[in-house]
JSON list of C-alpha atoms in Angstrom, two decimals:
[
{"chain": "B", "resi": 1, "resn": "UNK", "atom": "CA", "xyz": [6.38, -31.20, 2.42]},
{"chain": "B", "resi": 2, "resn": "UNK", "atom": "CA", "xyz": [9.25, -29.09, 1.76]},
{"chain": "B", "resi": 3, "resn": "UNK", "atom": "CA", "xyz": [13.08, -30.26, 1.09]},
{"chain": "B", "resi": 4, "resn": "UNK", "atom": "CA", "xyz": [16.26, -28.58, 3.01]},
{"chain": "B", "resi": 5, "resn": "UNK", "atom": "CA", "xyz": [17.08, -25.64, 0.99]},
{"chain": "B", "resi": 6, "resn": "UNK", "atom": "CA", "xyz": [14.17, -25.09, -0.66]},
{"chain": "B", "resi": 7, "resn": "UNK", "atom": "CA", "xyz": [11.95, -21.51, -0.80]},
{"chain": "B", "resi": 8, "resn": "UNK", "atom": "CA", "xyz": [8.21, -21.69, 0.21]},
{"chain": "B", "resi": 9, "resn": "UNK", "atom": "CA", "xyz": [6.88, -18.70, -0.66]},
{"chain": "B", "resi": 10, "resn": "UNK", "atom": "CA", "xyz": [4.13, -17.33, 1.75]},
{"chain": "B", "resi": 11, "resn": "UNK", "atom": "CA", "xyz": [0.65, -15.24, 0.42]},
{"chain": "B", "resi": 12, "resn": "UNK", "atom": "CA", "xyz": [1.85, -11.69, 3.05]},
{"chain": "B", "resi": 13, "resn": "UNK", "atom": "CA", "xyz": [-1.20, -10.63, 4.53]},
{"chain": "B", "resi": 14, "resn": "UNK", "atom": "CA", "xyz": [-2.97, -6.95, 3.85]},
{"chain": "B", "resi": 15, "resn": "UNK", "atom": "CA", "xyz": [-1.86, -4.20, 5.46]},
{"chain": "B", "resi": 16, "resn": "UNK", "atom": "CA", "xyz": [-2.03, -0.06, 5.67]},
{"chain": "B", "resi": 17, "resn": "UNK", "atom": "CA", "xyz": [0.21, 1.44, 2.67]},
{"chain": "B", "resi": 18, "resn": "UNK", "atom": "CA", "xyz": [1.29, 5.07, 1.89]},
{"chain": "B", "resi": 19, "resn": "UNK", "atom": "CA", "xyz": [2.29, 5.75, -1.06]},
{"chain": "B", "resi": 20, "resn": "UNK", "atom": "CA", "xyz": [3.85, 8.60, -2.52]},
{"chain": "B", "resi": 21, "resn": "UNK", "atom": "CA", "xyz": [4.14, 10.33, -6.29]},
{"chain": "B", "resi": 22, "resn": "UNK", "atom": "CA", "xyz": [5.63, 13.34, -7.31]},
{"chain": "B", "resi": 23, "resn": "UNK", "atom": "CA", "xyz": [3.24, 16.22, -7.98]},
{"chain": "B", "resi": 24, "resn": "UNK", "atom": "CA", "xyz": [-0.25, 17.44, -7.26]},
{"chain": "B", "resi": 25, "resn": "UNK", "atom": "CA", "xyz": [-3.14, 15.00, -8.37]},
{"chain": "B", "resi": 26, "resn": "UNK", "atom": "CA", "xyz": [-6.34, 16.08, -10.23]},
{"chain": "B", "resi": 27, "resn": "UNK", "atom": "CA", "xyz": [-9.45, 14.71, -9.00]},
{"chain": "B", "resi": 28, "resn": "UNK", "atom": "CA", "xyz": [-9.60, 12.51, -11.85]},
{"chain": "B", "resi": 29, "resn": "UNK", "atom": "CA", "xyz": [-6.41, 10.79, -11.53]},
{"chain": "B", "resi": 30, "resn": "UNK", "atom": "CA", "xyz": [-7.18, 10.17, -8.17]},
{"chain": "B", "resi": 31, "resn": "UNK", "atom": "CA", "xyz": [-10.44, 8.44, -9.42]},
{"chain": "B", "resi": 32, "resn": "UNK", "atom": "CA", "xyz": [-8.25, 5.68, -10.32]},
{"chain": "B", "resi": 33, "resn": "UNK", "atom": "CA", "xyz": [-7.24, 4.88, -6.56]},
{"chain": "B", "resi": 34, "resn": "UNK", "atom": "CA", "xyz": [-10.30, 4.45, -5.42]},
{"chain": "B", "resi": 35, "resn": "UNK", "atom": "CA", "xyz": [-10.43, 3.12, -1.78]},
{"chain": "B", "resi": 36, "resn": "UNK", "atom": "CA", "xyz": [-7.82, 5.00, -1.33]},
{"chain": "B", "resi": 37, "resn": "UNK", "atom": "CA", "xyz": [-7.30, 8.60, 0.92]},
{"chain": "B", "resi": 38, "resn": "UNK", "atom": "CA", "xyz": [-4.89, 11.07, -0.57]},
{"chain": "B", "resi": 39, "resn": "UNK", "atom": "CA", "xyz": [-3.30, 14.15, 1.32]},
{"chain": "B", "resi": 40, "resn": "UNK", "atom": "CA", "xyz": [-1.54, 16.82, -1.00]},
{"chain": "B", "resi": 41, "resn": "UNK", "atom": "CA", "xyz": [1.51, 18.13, -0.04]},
{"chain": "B", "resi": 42, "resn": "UNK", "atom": "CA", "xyz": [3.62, 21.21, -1.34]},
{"chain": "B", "resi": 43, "resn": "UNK", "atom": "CA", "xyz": [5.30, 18.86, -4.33]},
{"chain": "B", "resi": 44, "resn": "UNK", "atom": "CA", "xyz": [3.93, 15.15, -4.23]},
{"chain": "B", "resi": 45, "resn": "UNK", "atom": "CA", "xyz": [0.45, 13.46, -3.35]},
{"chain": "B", "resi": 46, "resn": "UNK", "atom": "CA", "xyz": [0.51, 10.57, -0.63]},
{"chain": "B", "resi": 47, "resn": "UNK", "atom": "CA", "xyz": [-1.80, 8.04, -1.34]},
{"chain": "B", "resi": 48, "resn": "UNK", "atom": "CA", "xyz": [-2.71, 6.09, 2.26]},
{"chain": "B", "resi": 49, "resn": "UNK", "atom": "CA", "xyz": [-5.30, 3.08, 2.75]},
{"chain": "B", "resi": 50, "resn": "UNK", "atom": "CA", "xyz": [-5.94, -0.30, 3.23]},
{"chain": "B", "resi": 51, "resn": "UNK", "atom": "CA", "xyz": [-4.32, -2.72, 0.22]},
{"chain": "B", "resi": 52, "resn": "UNK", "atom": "CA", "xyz": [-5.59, -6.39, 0.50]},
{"chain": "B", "resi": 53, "resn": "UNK", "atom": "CA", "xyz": [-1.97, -8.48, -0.41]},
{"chain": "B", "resi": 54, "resn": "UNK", "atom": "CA", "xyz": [0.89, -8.34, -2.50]},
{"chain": "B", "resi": 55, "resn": "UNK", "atom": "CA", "xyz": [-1.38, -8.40, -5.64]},
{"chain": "B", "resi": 56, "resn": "UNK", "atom": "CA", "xyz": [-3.02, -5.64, -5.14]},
{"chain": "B", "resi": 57, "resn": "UNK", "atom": "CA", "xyz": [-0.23, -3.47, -3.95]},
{"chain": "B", "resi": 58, "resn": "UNK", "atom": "CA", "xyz": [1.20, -4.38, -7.81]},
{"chain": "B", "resi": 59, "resn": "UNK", "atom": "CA", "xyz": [-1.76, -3.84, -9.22]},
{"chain": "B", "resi": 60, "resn": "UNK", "atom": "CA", "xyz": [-1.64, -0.21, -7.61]},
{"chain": "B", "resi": 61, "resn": "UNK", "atom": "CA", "xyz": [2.19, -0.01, -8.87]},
{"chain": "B", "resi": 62, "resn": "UNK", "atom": "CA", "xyz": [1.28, -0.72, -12.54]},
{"chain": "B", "resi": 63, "resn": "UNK", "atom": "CA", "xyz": [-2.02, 1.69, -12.74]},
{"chain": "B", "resi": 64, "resn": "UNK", "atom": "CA", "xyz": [0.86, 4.50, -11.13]},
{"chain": "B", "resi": 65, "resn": "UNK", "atom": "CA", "xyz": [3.22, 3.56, -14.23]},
{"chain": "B", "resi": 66, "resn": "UNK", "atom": "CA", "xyz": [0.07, 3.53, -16.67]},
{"chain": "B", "resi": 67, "resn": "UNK", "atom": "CA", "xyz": [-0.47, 6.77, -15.63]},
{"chain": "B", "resi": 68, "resn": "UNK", "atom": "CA", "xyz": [3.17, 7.95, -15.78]},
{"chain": "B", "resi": 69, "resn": "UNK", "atom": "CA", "xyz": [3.57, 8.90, -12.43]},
{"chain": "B", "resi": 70, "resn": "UNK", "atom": "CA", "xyz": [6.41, 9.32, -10.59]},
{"chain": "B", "resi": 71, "resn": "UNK", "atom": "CA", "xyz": [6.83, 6.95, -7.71]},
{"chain": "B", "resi": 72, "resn": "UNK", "atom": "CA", "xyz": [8.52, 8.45, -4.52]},
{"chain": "B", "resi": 73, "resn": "UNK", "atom": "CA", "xyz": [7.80, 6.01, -1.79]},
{"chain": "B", "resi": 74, "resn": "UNK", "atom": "CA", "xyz": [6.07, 3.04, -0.55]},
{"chain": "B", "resi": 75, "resn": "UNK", "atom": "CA", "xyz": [5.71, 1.83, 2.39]},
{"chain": "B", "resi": 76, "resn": "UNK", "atom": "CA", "xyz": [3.70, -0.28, 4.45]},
{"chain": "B", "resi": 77, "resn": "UNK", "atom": "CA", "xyz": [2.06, 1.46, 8.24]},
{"chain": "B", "resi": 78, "resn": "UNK", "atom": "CA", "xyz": [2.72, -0.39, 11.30]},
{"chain": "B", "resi": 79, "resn": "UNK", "atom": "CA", "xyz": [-0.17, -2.27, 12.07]},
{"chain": "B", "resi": 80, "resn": "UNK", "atom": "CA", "xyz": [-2.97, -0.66, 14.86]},
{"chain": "B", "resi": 81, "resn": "UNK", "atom": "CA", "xyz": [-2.38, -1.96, 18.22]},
{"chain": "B", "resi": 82, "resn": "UNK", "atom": "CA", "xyz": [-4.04, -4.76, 19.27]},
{"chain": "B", "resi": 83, "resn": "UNK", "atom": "CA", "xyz": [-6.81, -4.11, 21.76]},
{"chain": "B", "resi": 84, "resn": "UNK", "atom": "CA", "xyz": [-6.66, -7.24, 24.37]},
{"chain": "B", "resi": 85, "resn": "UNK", "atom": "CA", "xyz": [-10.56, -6.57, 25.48]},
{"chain": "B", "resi": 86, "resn": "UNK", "atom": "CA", "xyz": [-11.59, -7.32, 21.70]},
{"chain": "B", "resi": 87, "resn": "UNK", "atom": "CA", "xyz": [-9.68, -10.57, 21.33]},
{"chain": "B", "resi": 88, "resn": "UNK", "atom": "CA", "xyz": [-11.75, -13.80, 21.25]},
{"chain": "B", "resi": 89, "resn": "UNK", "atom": "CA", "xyz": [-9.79, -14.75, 23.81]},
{"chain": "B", "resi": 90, "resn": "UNK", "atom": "CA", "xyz": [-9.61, -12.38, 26.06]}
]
């Protein structure tokens, strides 16, 4: 049970990520993100896929600064529409 005022902190769910890093990739650098697509554009490589929680989306964070990478962006993708027809319910 939790006391006025205090913080619960919540496990967030998965979700769709992109995330980009300055410069072109080699193959074998992009070994490292396995599970994960990448598109290369004219000066940065945007990593997109499914991450499993907040863990993992560090993890990913960390292995980019192991590598010495230059982080551009993250962000998480809205999440696919919800087909009605496919609900348990419905």
């Amino acid at each position: 049970m939790t006391r006025p005022g205090e913080v619960v902190l919540v496990p967030r769910e998965g979700g769709s990520y992109e995330i980009r890093v300055r410069g072109r990739l080699t193959d074998s650098l992009l070994t490292a993100f396995e599970g994960m697509q990448a598109s290369v554009e004219p000066v940065e490589t945007v990593l997109h896929g499914p991450v499993q929680d907040q863990a993992a989306l560090y993890g990913l964070l960390d292995r980019i600064q192991s590598l010495g990478l230059e982080l551009v962006e993250v962000r998480r993708l809205p999440d696919p529409p919800v087909d009605p027809e496919l609900t348990p319910d419905g």
